[in-house]
Coordinates of C-alpha atoms in Angstrom, one line a residue:
P1185 CA -71.0 145.1 -13.9
M1186 CA -73.5 145.0 -16.8
L1187 CA -71.3 147.3 -18.9
D1188 CA -68.4 145.0 -18.3
M1189 CA -70.5 142.0 -19.2
M1190 CA -71.7 143.7 -22.4
A1191 CA -68.1 144.6 -23.4
R1192 CA -67.1 141.0 -22.9
G1193 CA -69.9 139.8 -25.2
W1194 CA -71.7 138.0 -22.4
L1195 CA -75.1 139.6 -23.0
E1196 CA -77.8 138.9 -25.5
E1197 CA -79.4 141.7 -27.6
F1198 CA -83.1 142.0 -26.9
R1199 CA -85.5 144.8 -27.7
P1200 CA -88.7 144.2 -25.7
P1201 CA -91.9 144.3 -27.8
A1202 CA -93.6 146.2 -24.9
V1203 CA -91.4 149.2 -25.8
K1204 CA -92.5 149.2 -29.4
Q1205 CA -96.1 148.7 -28.6
A1206 CA -96.3 151.7 -26.2
P1207 CA -96.5 155.3 -27.5
E1208 CA -93.2 157.3 -27.0
N1209 CA -94.9 159.8 -24.7
V1210 CA -95.8 157.1 -22.1
W1211 CA -92.2 156.9 -20.8
E1212 CA -90.9 159.3 -18.2
I1213 CA -87.5 157.7 -18.7
S1214 CA -86.8 155.8 -21.9
P1215 CA -86.2 152.0 -21.5
S1216 CA -83.1 152.6 -23.7
A1217 CA -81.8 155.6 -21.7
Y1218 CA -78.9 153.5 -20.3
D1219 CA -78.0 151.6 -23.5
K1220 CA -79.3 152.3 -27.0
T1221 CA -77.7 149.1 -28.5
G1222 CA -80.4 146.8 -27.1
Y1223 CA -78.4 144.9 -24.5
I1224 CA -79.4 146.6 -21.3
T1225 CA -82.9 147.8 -20.6
V1226 CA -84.1 150.3 -18.0
I1227 CA -87.1 149.1 -16.0
Q1228 CA -87.5 151.6 -13.2
G1229 CA -86.2 154.9 -11.9
D1230 CA -85.1 155.1 -8.3
I1231 CA -85.4 158.6 -6.7
Q1232 CA -82.1 159.3 -4.9
N1233 CA -80.7 161.9 -2.5
H1234 CA -83.9 163.1 -0.9
I1235 CA -83.7 164.5 2.6
I1236 CA -86.0 163.4 5.4
L1237 CA -86.9 166.0 8.1
N1238 CA -88.4 165.7 11.5
T1239 CA -91.3 168.2 11.3
N1240 CA -91.3 168.7 15.1
L1241 CA -87.7 169.8 15.0
V1242 CA -87.5 171.7 11.6
K1243 CA -89.9 174.5 10.6
P1244 CA -90.9 174.7 7.0
E1245 CA -89.2 178.1 6.6
D1246 CA -86.0 176.4 7.7
Y1247 CA -86.1 173.5 5.2
P1248 CA -82.8 173.6 3.2
K1249 CA -82.9 175.2 -0.2
S1250 CA -79.7 173.5 -1.2
F1251 CA -77.3 170.9 0.2
G1252 CA -75.0 173.9 1.0
D1253 CA -77.5 175.0 3.7
L1254 CA -76.6 171.9 5.7
L1255 CA -73.3 173.6 6.5
D1256 CA -75.2 176.1 8.7
P1257 CA -73.9 175.9 12.3
R1258 CA -77.5 175.3 13.4
C1259 CA -77.3 171.9 11.7
K1260 CA -74.3 170.7 13.7
G1261 CA -75.1 167.5 15.6
R1262 CA -78.5 167.3 14.1
M1263 CA -77.9 165.1 11.0
V1264 CA -77.7 161.4 10.3
M1265 CA -76.6 159.8 7.1
F1266 CA -76.4 156.4 5.5
T1267 CA -72.7 155.5 5.5
P1268 CA -70.9 156.6 2.3
T1269 CA -68.3 153.9 2.3
T1270 CA -70.3 150.7 1.4
G1271 CA -72.3 151.5 -1.7
G1272 CA -75.9 152.5 -1.8
G1273 CA -77.4 155.9 -1.2
G1274 CA -74.6 157.2 1.0
S1275 CA -72.0 156.5 -1.6
F1276 CA -74.1 157.9 -4.3
L1277 CA -74.8 161.2 -2.5
F1278 CA -71.1 161.6 -1.6
T1279 CA -70.0 160.9 -5.2
R1280 CA -72.7 163.1 -6.7
L1281 CA -71.7 166.1 -4.7
A1282 CA -68.0 165.4 -4.7
E1283 CA -68.1 165.5 -8.5
D1284 CA -70.4 168.6 -8.7
K1285 CA -68.3 171.8 -9.3
R1286 CA -70.6 173.7 -6.9
Y1287 CA -69.6 171.4 -4.1
G1288 CA -66.6 169.1 -4.5
L1289 CA -64.7 167.3 -1.8
E1290 CA -64.3 170.6 0.0
Y1291 CA -68.0 170.5 0.8
W1292 CA -67.6 167.1 2.5
R1293 CA -64.5 168.3 4.4
K1294 CA -66.8 171.0 5.9
M1295 CA -69.6 168.5 6.5
A1296 CA -67.1 166.4 8.5
Q1297 CA -67.1 169.3 11.1
Q1298 CA -70.9 169.0 11.5
D1299 CA -70.9 166.0 13.8
I1300 CA -72.9 163.7 11.5
S1301 CA -74.1 160.4 12.8
F1302 CA -73.7 157.5 10.4
Q1303 CA -75.9 154.4 10.1
A1304 CA -75.3 151.2 8.2
S1305 CA -79.0 150.8 7.2
Y1306 CA -81.6 153.0 5.6
D1307 CA -84.0 152.1 8.4
G1308 CA -81.5 153.3 10.9
V1309 CA -81.4 156.8 9.3
D1310 CA -85.2 157.0 9.1
R1311 CA -85.7 155.7 12.7
M1312 CA -83.4 158.3 14.2
V1313 CA -85.2 161.1 12.4
A1314 CA -88.7 159.7 13.2
L1315 CA -87.8 159.4 16.9
G1316 CA -86.4 162.9 17.0
E1317 CA -82.9 161.7 17.8
R1318 CA -81.7 163.7 14.7
A1319 CA -83.6 166.4 12.8
V1320 CA -82.3 165.7 9.3
G1321 CA -81.6 162.4 7.5
L1322 CA -79.5 162.1 4.4
A1323 CA -79.1 159.4 1.7
T1324 CA -81.9 157.2 2.8
N1325 CA -84.2 155.0 0.7
L1326 CA -87.8 155.7 -0.4
A1327 CA -89.0 152.2 0.5
A1328 CA -87.7 152.6 4.1
T1329 CA -89.1 156.1 4.4
Q1330 CA -92.5 155.1 3.2
A1331 CA -93.0 152.8 6.2
Y1332 CA -92.6 155.7 8.5
L1333 CA -94.8 157.9 6.4
E1334 CA -97.6 155.3 6.6
A1335 CA -97.1 155.0 10.3
K1336 CA -97.8 158.8 10.5
A1337 CA -94.3 159.5 12.0
P1338 CA -93.5 163.3 12.1
V1339 CA -91.4 163.2 8.9
Q1340 CA -91.3 165.2 5.7
L1341 CA -89.6 164.1 2.4
W1342 CA -87.7 167.0 0.9
Y1343 CA -85.6 167.9 -2.1
P1344 CA -83.5 171.1 -1.8
P1345 CA -85.1 173.0 -4.7
Q1346 CA -81.8 174.5 -5.9
D1347 CA -80.4 171.0 -6.5
G1348 CA -83.5 169.3 -7.9
R1349 CA -84.5 165.6 -8.2
V1350 CA -82.0 162.8 -8.9
M1351 CA -82.8 159.4 -10.3
T1352 CA -80.8 156.3 -10.8
L1353 CA -81.8 153.7 -13.3
T1354 CA -82.5 150.0 -12.5
T1355 CA -81.7 147.8 -15.5
M1356 CA -82.2 144.2 -16.7
A1357 CA -80.2 142.2 -19.2
I1358 CA -80.2 138.7 -20.6
V1359 CA -77.1 136.6 -20.3
K1360 CA -76.0 135.0 -23.6
N1361 CA -76.4 131.2 -23.8
A1362 CA -78.2 131.0 -20.5
P1363 CA -80.9 128.3 -20.1
H1364 CA -84.5 129.3 -20.9
P1365 CA -83.7 132.5 -22.8
N1366 CA -87.3 132.8 -23.9
A1367 CA -88.5 132.9 -20.3
A1368 CA -85.9 135.6 -19.6
K1369 CA -87.3 137.6 -22.5
L1370 CA -90.8 137.2 -21.3
L1371 CA -89.8 138.5 -17.9
V1372 CA -88.0 141.6 -19.2
N1373 CA -90.9 142.4 -21.5
F1374 CA -93.4 141.9 -18.6
M1375 CA -91.5 144.4 -16.5
L1376 CA -92.0 147.1 -19.2
A1377 CA -95.6 146.3 -19.9
K1378 CA -98.2 148.3 -17.9
E1379 CA -99.0 145.2 -15.7
G1380 CA -95.4 144.8 -14.7
Q1381 CA -94.9 148.5 -14.1
D1382 CA -98.0 148.5 -11.9
L1383 CA -96.3 146.0 -9.6
L1384 CA -93.1 148.1 -9.0
Q1385 CA -94.8 150.7 -6.9
I1386 CA -96.0 148.0 -4.5
I1387 CA -92.4 147.6 -3.3
G1388 CA -91.6 151.3 -3.2
Y1389 CA -90.1 151.7 -6.7
M1390 CA -91.1 154.4 -9.2
P1391 CA -92.3 153.1 -12.6
I1392 CA -91.0 154.7 -15.7
R1393 CA -94.3 154.4 -17.5
K1394 CA -96.6 157.4 -16.9
D1395 CA -99.7 155.3 -17.3
A1396 CA -98.7 152.8 -14.6
K1397 CA -100.2 152.9 -11.1
F1398 CA -98.3 154.9 -8.6
E1399 CA -100.2 154.6 -5.3
A1400 CA -97.3 155.5 -3.0
H1401 CA -97.7 157.9 0.0
P1402 CA -98.7 161.4 -1.3
Q1403 CA -95.3 162.8 -0.2
I1404 CA -93.6 160.2 -2.4
R1405 CA -96.0 160.9 -5.4
A1406 CA -95.3 164.6 -5.0
L1407 CA -91.6 164.0 -5.7
R1408 CA -92.5 163.4 -9.3
D1409 CA -93.3 167.1 -9.6
V1410 CA -89.8 168.1 -8.6
P1411 CA -87.8 168.9 -11.8
L1412 CA -85.3 166.3 -12.7
S1413 CA -81.7 167.7 -12.4
L1414 CA -79.8 164.5 -13.0
V1415 CA -80.4 161.0 -14.3
F1416 CA -77.5 158.8 -13.2
G1417 CA -77.2 156.6 -16.3
R1418 CA -74.5 155.0 -18.3
E1419 CA -72.6 158.2 -19.2
L1420 CA -72.2 159.2 -15.6
S1421 CA -71.5 155.6 -14.4
E1422 CA -68.6 155.5 -16.8
K1423 CA -67.2 158.8 -15.7
S1424 CA -67.6 158.4 -11.9
N1425 CA -65.1 156.5 -9.9
V1426 CA -67.2 155.4 -7.0
Y1427 CA -64.4 153.3 -5.4
L1428 CA -62.1 156.3 -5.2
Q1429 CA -64.9 158.5 -3.8
E1430 CA -65.7 155.9 -1.1
K1431 CA -62.1 155.9 -0.2
A1432 CA -62.1 159.7 0.1
A1433 CA -65.3 159.5 2.3
A1434 CA -63.6 157.0 4.6
N1435 CA -60.6 159.4 5.0
I1436 CA -62.6 162.6 5.4
F1437 CA -65.0 161.1 8.0
G1438 CA -62.6 158.6 9.6
L1439 CA -64.8 155.7 8.7
G1440 CA -63.8 152.1 8.0
R1441 CA -64.4 150.4 4.7

C-alpha cells in the first residue's frame, strides 16, 4: 500500500535527523533499505519463518537442516502452520518457498500430503506445539512464541541452517497534507533514535539499531547470530504476487480464503 501511495504522490518526503546523527555502522538494516528516495523509512526488522519445536518430541539431532527435511515421512501428522491464505506469516512462508527455485509450488504439493494442521492465529500454532499436540510449528510469530518461552514451555526456536534467517521490514511514512505534520516527523524520528528503538523489543520486535536494547528471551536473541539469507524489502515486494500465491495455497491445501 505504501508503494502505491508514494506512486500517487500521497506521501511527504522526510529524512529523519536521527539517521544522519548516528554512525553508519550502528544499523543492522539501513532505515533507507526499503526506499532510498526519502518517502518510506524502515523502523524495525521482523524475523520471519522460524520454526518452533517441542523439545520433548523432537531430539536435537533430528532438528530440520532445511525446509525440505519436513517432507520426511516421520513428520507426517506432526506439524501445525499458521494458515497461508489470509496474509501474515503463513502467506509469507508459502510465498517465499513457492518463489524459491529450490522449492517452488511442487514443494507445497508434497507438503499437502503431510497432514498439516492449520491455525488462524499465531498463538494457536504455539499452543499446539507447547502442549505436545504437534511437534513442529511453522510460520508463527516471535511475540507469540516469546510468551511460551517465558512460561518455560518445552519449545525451541529454530532456523533450518541451510535456509538461513529471513527478515521483513516494518516501515513508516508521512501522509502529505495531513494535520500536524511536524508531530508526525517527531514520531518517525523518535522511532529511529536509540530511545525509540529501545522500546521496540518490549513488544517482541527486533530493533534495527545495534546499540539498542534487545532484552528478549535468549533463544530470540540468539537468532541474530543466524546469517541473514533474505531481507524482504521493496524489490521482493514488487516482484512477489502474494494474492496469487494465497490462491495457490487455498487450492493446494483445500482451504477457504
